[in-house]
mmCIF file of N, CA and C and ligand atoms in Angstrom:
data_model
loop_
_atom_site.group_PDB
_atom_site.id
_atom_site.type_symbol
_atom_site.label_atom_id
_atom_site.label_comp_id
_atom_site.label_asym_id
_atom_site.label_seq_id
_atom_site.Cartn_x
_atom_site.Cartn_y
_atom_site.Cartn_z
ATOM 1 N N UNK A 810 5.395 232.635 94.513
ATOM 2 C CA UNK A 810 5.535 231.266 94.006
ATOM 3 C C UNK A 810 4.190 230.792 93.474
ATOM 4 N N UNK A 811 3.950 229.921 92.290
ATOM 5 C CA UNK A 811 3.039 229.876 91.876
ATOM 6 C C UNK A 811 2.294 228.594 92.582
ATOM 7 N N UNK A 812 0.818 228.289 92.598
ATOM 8 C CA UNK A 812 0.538 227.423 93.022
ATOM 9 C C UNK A 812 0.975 225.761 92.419
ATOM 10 N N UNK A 813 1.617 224.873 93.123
ATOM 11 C CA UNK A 813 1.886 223.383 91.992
ATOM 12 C C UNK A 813 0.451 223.169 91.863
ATOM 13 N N UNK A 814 0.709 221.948 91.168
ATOM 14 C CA UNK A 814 -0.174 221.418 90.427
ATOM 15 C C UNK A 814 0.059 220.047 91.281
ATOM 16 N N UNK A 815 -1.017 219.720 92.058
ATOM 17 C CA UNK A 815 -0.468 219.142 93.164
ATOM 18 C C UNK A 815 -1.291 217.170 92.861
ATOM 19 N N UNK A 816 -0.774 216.135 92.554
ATOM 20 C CA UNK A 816 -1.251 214.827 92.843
ATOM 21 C C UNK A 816 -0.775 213.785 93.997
ATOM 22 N N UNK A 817 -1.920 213.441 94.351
ATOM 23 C CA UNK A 817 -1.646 212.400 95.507
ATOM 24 C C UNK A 817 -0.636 211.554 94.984
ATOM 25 N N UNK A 818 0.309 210.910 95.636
ATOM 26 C CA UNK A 818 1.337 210.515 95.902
ATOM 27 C C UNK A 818 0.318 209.029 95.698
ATOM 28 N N UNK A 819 -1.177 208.063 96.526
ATOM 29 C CA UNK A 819 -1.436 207.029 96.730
ATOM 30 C C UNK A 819 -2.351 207.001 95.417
ATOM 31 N N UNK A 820 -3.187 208.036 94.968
ATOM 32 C CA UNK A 820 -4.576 207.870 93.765
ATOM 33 C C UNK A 820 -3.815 208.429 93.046
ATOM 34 N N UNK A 821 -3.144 209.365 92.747
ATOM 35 C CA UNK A 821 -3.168 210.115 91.591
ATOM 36 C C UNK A 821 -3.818 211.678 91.134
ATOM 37 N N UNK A 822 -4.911 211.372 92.201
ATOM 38 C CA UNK A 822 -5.854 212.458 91.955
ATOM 39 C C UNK A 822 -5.368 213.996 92.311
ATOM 40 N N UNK A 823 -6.176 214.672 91.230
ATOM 41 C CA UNK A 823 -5.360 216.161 91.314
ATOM 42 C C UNK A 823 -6.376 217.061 92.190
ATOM 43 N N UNK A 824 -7.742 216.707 92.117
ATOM 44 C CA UNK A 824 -8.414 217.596 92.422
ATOM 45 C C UNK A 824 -8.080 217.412 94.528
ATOM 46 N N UNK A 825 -9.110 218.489 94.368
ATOM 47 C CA UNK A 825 -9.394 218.804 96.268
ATOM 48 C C UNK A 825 -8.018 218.414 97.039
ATOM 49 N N UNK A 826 -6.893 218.816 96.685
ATOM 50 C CA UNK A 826 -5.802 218.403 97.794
ATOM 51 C C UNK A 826 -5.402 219.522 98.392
ATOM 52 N N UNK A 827 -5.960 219.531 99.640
ATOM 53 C CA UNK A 827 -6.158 220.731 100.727
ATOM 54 C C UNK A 827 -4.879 220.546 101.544
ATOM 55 N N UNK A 828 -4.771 221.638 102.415
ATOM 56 C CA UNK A 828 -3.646 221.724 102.946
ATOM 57 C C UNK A 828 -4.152 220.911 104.345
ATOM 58 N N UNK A 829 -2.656 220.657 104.963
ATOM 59 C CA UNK A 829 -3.291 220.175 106.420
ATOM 60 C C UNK A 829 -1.742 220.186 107.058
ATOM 61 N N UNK A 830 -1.912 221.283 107.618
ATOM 62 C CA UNK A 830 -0.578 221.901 108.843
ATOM 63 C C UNK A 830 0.744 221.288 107.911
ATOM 64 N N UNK A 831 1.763 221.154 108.909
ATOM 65 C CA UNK A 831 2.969 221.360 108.745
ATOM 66 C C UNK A 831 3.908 220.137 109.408
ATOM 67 N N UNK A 832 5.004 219.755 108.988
ATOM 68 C CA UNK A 832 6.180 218.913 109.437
ATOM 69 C C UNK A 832 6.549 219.891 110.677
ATOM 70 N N UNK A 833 6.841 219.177 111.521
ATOM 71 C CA UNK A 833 8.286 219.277 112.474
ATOM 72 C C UNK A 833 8.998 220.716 111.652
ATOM 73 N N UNK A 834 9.561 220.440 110.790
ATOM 74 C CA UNK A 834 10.528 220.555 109.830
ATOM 75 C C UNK A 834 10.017 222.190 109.330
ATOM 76 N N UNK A 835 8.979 222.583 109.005
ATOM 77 C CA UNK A 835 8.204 223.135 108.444
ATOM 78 C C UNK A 835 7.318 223.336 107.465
ATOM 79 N N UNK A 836 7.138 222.359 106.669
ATOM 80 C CA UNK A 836 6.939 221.984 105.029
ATOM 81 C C UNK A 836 5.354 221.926 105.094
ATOM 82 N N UNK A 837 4.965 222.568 104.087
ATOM 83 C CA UNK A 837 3.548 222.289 104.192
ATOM 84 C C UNK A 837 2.930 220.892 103.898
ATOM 85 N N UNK A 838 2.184 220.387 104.621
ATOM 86 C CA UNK A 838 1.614 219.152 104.362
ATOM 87 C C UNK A 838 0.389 218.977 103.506
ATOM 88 N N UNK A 839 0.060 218.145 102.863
ATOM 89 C CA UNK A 839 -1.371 217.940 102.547
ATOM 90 C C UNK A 839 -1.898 216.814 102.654
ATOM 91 N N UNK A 840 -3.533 216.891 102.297
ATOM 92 C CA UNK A 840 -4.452 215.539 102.366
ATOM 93 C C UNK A 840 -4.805 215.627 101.277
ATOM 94 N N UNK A 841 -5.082 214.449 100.805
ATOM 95 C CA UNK A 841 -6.120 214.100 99.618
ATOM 96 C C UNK A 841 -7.127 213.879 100.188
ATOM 97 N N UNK A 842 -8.551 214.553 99.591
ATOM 98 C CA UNK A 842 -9.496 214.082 100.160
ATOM 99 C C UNK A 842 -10.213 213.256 99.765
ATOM 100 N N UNK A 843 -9.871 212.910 98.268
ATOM 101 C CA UNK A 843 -10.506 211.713 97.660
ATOM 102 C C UNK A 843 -10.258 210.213 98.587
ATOM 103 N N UNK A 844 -8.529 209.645 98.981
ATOM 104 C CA UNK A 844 -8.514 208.937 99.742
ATOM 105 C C UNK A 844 -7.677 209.364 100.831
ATOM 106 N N UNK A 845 -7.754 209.988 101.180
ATOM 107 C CA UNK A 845 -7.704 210.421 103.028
ATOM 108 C C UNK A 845 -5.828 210.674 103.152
ATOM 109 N N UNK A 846 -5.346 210.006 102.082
ATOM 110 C CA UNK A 846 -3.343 210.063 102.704
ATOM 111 C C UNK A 846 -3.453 211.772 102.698
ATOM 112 N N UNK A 847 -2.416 211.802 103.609
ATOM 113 C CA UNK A 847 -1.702 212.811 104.077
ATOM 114 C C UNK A 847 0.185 212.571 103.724
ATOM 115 N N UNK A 848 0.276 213.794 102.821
ATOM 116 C CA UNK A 848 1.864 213.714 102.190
ATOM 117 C C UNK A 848 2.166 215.164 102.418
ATOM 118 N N UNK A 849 3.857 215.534 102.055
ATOM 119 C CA UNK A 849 4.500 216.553 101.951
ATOM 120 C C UNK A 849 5.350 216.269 100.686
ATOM 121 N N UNK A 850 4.789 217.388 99.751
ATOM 122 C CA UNK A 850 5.180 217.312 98.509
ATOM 123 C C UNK A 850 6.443 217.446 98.367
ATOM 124 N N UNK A 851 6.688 218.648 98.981
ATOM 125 C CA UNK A 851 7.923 219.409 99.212
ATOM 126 C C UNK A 851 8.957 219.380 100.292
ATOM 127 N N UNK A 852 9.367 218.459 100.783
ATOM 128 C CA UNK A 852 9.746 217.885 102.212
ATOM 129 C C UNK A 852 11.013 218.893 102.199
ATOM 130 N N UNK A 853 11.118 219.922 103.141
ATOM 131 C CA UNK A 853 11.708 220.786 103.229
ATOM 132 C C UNK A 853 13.148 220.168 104.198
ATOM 133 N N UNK A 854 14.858 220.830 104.164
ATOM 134 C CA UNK A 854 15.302 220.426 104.806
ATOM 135 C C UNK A 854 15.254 220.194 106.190
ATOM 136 N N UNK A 855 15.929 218.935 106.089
ATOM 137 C CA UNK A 855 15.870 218.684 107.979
ATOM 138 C C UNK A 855 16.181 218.663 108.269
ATOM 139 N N UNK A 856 16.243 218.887 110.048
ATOM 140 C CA UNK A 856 17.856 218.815 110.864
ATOM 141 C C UNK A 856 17.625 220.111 111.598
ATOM 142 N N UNK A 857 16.929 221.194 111.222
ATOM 143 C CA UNK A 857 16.734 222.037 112.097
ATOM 144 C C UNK A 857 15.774 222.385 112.856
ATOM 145 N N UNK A 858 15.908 222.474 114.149
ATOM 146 C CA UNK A 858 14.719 222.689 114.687
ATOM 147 C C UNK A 858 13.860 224.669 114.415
ATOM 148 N N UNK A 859 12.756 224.643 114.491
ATOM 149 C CA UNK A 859 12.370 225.984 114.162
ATOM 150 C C UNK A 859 12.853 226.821 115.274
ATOM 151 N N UNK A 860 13.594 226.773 116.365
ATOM 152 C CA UNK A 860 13.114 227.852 117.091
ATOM 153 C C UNK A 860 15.304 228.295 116.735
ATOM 154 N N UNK A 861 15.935 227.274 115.785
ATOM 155 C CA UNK A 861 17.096 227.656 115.394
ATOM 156 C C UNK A 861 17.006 228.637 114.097
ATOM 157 N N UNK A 862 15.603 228.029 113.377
ATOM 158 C CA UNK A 862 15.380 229.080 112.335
ATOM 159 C C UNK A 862 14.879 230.424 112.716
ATOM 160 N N UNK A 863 14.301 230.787 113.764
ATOM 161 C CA UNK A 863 13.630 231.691 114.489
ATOM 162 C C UNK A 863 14.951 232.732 114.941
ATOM 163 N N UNK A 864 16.101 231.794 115.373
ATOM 164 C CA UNK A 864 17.014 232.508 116.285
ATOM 165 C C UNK A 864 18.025 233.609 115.432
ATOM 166 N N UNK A 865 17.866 232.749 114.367
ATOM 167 C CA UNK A 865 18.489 233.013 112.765
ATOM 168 C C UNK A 865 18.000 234.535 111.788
ATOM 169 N N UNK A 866 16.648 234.537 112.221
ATOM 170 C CA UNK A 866 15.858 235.419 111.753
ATOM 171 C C UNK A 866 16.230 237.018 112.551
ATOM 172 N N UNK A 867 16.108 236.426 114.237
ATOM 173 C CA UNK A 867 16.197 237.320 114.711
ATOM 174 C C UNK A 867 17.948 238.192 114.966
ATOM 175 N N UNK A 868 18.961 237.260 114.884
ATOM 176 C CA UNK A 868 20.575 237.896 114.505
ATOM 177 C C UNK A 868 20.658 238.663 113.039
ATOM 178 N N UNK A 869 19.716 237.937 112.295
ATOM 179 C CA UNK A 869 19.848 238.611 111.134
ATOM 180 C C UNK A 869 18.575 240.501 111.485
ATOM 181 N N UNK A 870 18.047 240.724 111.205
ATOM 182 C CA UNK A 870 17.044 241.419 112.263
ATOM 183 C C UNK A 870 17.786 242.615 112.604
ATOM 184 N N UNK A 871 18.841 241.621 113.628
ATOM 185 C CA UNK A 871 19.682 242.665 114.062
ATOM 186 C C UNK A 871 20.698 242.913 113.732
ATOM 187 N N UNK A 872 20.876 243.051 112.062
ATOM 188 C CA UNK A 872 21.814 243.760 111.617
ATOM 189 C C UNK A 872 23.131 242.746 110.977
ATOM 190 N N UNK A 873 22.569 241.306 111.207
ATOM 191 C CA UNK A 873 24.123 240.822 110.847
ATOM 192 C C UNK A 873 23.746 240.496 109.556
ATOM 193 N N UNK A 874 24.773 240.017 108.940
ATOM 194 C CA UNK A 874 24.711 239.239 107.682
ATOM 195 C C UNK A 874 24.170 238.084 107.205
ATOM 196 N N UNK A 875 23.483 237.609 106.096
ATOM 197 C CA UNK A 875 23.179 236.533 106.364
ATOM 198 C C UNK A 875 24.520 235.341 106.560
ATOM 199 N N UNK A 876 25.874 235.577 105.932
ATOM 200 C CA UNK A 876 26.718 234.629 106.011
ATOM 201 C C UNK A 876 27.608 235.306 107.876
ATOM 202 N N UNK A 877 27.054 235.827 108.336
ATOM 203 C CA UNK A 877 27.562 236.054 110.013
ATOM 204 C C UNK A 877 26.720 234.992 110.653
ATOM 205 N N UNK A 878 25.225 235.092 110.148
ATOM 206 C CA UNK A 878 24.409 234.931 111.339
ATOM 207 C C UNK A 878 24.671 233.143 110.660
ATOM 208 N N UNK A 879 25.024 232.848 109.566
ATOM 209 C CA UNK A 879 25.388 231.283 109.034
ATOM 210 C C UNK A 879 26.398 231.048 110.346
ATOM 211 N N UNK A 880 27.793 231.884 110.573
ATOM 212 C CA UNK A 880 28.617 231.366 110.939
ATOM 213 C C UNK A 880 28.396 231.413 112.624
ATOM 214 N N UNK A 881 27.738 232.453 112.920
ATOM 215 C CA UNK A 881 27.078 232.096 114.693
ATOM 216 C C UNK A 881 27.106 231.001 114.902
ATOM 217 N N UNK A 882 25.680 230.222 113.860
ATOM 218 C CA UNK A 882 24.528 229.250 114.334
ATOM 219 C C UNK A 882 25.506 228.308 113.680
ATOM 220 N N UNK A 883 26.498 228.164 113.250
ATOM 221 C CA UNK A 883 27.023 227.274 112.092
ATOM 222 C C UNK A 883 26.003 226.336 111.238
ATOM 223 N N UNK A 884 25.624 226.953 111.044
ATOM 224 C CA UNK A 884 24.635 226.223 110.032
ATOM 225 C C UNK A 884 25.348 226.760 108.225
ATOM 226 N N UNK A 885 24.434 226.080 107.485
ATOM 227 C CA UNK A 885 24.853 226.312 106.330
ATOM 228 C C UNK A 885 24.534 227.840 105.634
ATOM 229 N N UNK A 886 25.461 228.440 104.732
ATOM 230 C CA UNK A 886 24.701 229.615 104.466
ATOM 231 C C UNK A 886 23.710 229.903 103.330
ATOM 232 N N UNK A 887 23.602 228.852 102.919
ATOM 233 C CA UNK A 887 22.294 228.898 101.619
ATOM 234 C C UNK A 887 21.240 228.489 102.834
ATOM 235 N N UNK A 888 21.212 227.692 104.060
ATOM 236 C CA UNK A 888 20.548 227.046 104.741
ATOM 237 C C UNK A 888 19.347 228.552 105.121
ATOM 238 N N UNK A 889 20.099 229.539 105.611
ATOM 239 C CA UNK A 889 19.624 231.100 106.433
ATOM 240 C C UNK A 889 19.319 231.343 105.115
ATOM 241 N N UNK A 890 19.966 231.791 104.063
ATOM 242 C CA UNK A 890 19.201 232.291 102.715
ATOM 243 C C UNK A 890 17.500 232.123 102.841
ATOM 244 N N UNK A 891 17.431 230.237 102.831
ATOM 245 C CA UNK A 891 16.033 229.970 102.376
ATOM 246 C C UNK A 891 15.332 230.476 103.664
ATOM 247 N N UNK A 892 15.599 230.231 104.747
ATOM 248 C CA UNK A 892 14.572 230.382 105.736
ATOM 249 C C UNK A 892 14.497 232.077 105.846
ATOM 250 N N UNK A 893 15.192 232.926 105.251
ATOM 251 C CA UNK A 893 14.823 234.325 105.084
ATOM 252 C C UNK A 893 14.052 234.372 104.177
ATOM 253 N N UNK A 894 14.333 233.714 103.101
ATOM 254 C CA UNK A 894 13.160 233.733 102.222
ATOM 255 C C UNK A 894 11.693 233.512 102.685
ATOM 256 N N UNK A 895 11.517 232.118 103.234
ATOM 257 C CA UNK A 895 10.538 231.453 104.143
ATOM 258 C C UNK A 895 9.754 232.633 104.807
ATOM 259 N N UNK A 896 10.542 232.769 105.718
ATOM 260 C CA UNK A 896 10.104 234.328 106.666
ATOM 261 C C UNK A 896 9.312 235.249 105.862
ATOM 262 N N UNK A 897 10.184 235.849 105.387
ATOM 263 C CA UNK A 897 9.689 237.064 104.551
ATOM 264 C C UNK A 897 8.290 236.647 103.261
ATOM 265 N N UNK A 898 8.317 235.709 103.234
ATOM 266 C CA UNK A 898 7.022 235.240 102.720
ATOM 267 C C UNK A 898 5.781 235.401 103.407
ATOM 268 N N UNK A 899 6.097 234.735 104.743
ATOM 269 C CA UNK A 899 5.059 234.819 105.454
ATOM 270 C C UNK A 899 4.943 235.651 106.976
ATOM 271 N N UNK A 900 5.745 236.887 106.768
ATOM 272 C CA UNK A 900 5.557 238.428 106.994
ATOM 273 C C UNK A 900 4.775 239.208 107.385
ATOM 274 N N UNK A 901 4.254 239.736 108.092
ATOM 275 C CA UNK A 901 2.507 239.852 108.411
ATOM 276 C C UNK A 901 3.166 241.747 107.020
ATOM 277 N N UNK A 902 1.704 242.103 106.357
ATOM 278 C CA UNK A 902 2.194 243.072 106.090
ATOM 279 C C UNK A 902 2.867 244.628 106.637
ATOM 280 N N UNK A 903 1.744 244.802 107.869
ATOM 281 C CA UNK A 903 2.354 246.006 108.838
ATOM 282 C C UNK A 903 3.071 245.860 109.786
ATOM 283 N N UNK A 904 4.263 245.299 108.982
ATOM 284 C CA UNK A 904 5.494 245.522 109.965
ATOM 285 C C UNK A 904 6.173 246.722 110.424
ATOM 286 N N UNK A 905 6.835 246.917 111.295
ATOM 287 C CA UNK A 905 7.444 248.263 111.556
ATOM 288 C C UNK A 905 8.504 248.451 110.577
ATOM 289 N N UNK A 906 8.472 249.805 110.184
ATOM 290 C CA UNK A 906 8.721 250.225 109.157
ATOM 291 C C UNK A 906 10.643 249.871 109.006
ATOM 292 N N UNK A 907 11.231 250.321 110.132
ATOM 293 C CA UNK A 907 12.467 249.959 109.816
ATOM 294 C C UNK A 907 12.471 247.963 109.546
ATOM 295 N N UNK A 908 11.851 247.335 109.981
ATOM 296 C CA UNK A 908 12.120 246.163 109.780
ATOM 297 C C UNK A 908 11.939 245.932 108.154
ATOM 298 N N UNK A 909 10.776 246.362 107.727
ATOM 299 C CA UNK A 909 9.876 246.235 106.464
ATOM 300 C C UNK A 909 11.174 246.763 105.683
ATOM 301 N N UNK A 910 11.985 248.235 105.677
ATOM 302 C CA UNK A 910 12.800 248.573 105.417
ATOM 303 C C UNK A 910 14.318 247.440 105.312
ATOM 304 N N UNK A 911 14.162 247.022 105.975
ATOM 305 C CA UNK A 911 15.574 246.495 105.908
ATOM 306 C C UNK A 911 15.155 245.122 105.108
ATOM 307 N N UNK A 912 14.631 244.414 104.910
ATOM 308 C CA UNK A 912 13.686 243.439 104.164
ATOM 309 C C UNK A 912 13.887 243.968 103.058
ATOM 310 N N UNK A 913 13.060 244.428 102.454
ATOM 311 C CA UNK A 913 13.139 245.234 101.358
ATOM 312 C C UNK A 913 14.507 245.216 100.717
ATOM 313 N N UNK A 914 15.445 245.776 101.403
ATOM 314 C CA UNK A 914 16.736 246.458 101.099
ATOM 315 C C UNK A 914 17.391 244.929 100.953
ATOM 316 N N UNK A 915 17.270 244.214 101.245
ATOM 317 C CA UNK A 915 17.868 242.921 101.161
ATOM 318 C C UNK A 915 17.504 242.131 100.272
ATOM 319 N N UNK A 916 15.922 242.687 99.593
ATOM 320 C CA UNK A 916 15.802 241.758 98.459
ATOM 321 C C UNK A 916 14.838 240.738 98.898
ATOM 322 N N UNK A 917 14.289 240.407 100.434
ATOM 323 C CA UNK A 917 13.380 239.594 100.399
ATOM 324 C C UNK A 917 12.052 239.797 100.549
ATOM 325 N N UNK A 918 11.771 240.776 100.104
ATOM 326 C CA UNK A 918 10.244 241.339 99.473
ATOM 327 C C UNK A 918 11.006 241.350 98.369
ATOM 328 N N UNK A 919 9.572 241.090 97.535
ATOM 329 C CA UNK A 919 8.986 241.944 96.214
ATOM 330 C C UNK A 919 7.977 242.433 96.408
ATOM 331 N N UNK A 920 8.089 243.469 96.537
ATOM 332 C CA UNK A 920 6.653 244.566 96.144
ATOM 333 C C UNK A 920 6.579 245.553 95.052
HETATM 334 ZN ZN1 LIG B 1099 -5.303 210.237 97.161
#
């Protein structure tokens, strides 16, 4: 994903808007450092807690589908889509190989 082109929400200003942790939710947050607000550009959906996105990751993991492991958790199934996406973004690279493998095979790497 490419970097946005990111302006404060209160100045305007484009420059120096550094990151600063995360929502509840997961969404990356930022600061302006020109005047100090703290926003989330991208306010990611809500309603789930992470350790449901976590649980999600790991049924899928083990082999289910992403529209199985939707209908487990009943959650939505574009909902597991993104947070596989999410995941697999931020992936450490030396994963064990069957995992890395099955990733792959699913389409959420590009390498
Ligand atoms: Zn600002």
């Amino acid at each position: 994903m490419d970097k946005p082109r990111l302006s404060c929400p209160r100045c305007y200003s484009q420059s120096r808007q550094t990151r600063d942790g995360r929502t509840p939710a997961g969404s990356q947050r930022y600061r302006c450092a020109a005047c100090g607000c703290r926003y989330t550009p991208f306010p990611r959906e809500q309603g789930y807690a992470e350790d449901l996105r976590f649980q999600a990751l790991q049924l899928y993991l083990e082999g289910n589908s992403m529209r199985e492991v939707a209908r487990l958790l009943n959650v939505n199934h574009q909902s597991v889509a993104n947070w596989m996406k999410d995941y697999a973004r931020y992936l450490p690279p030396d994963l064990p190989p069957d995992i890395a493998e099955l990733a792959r095979l699913e389409g959420l790497f590009v390498l």
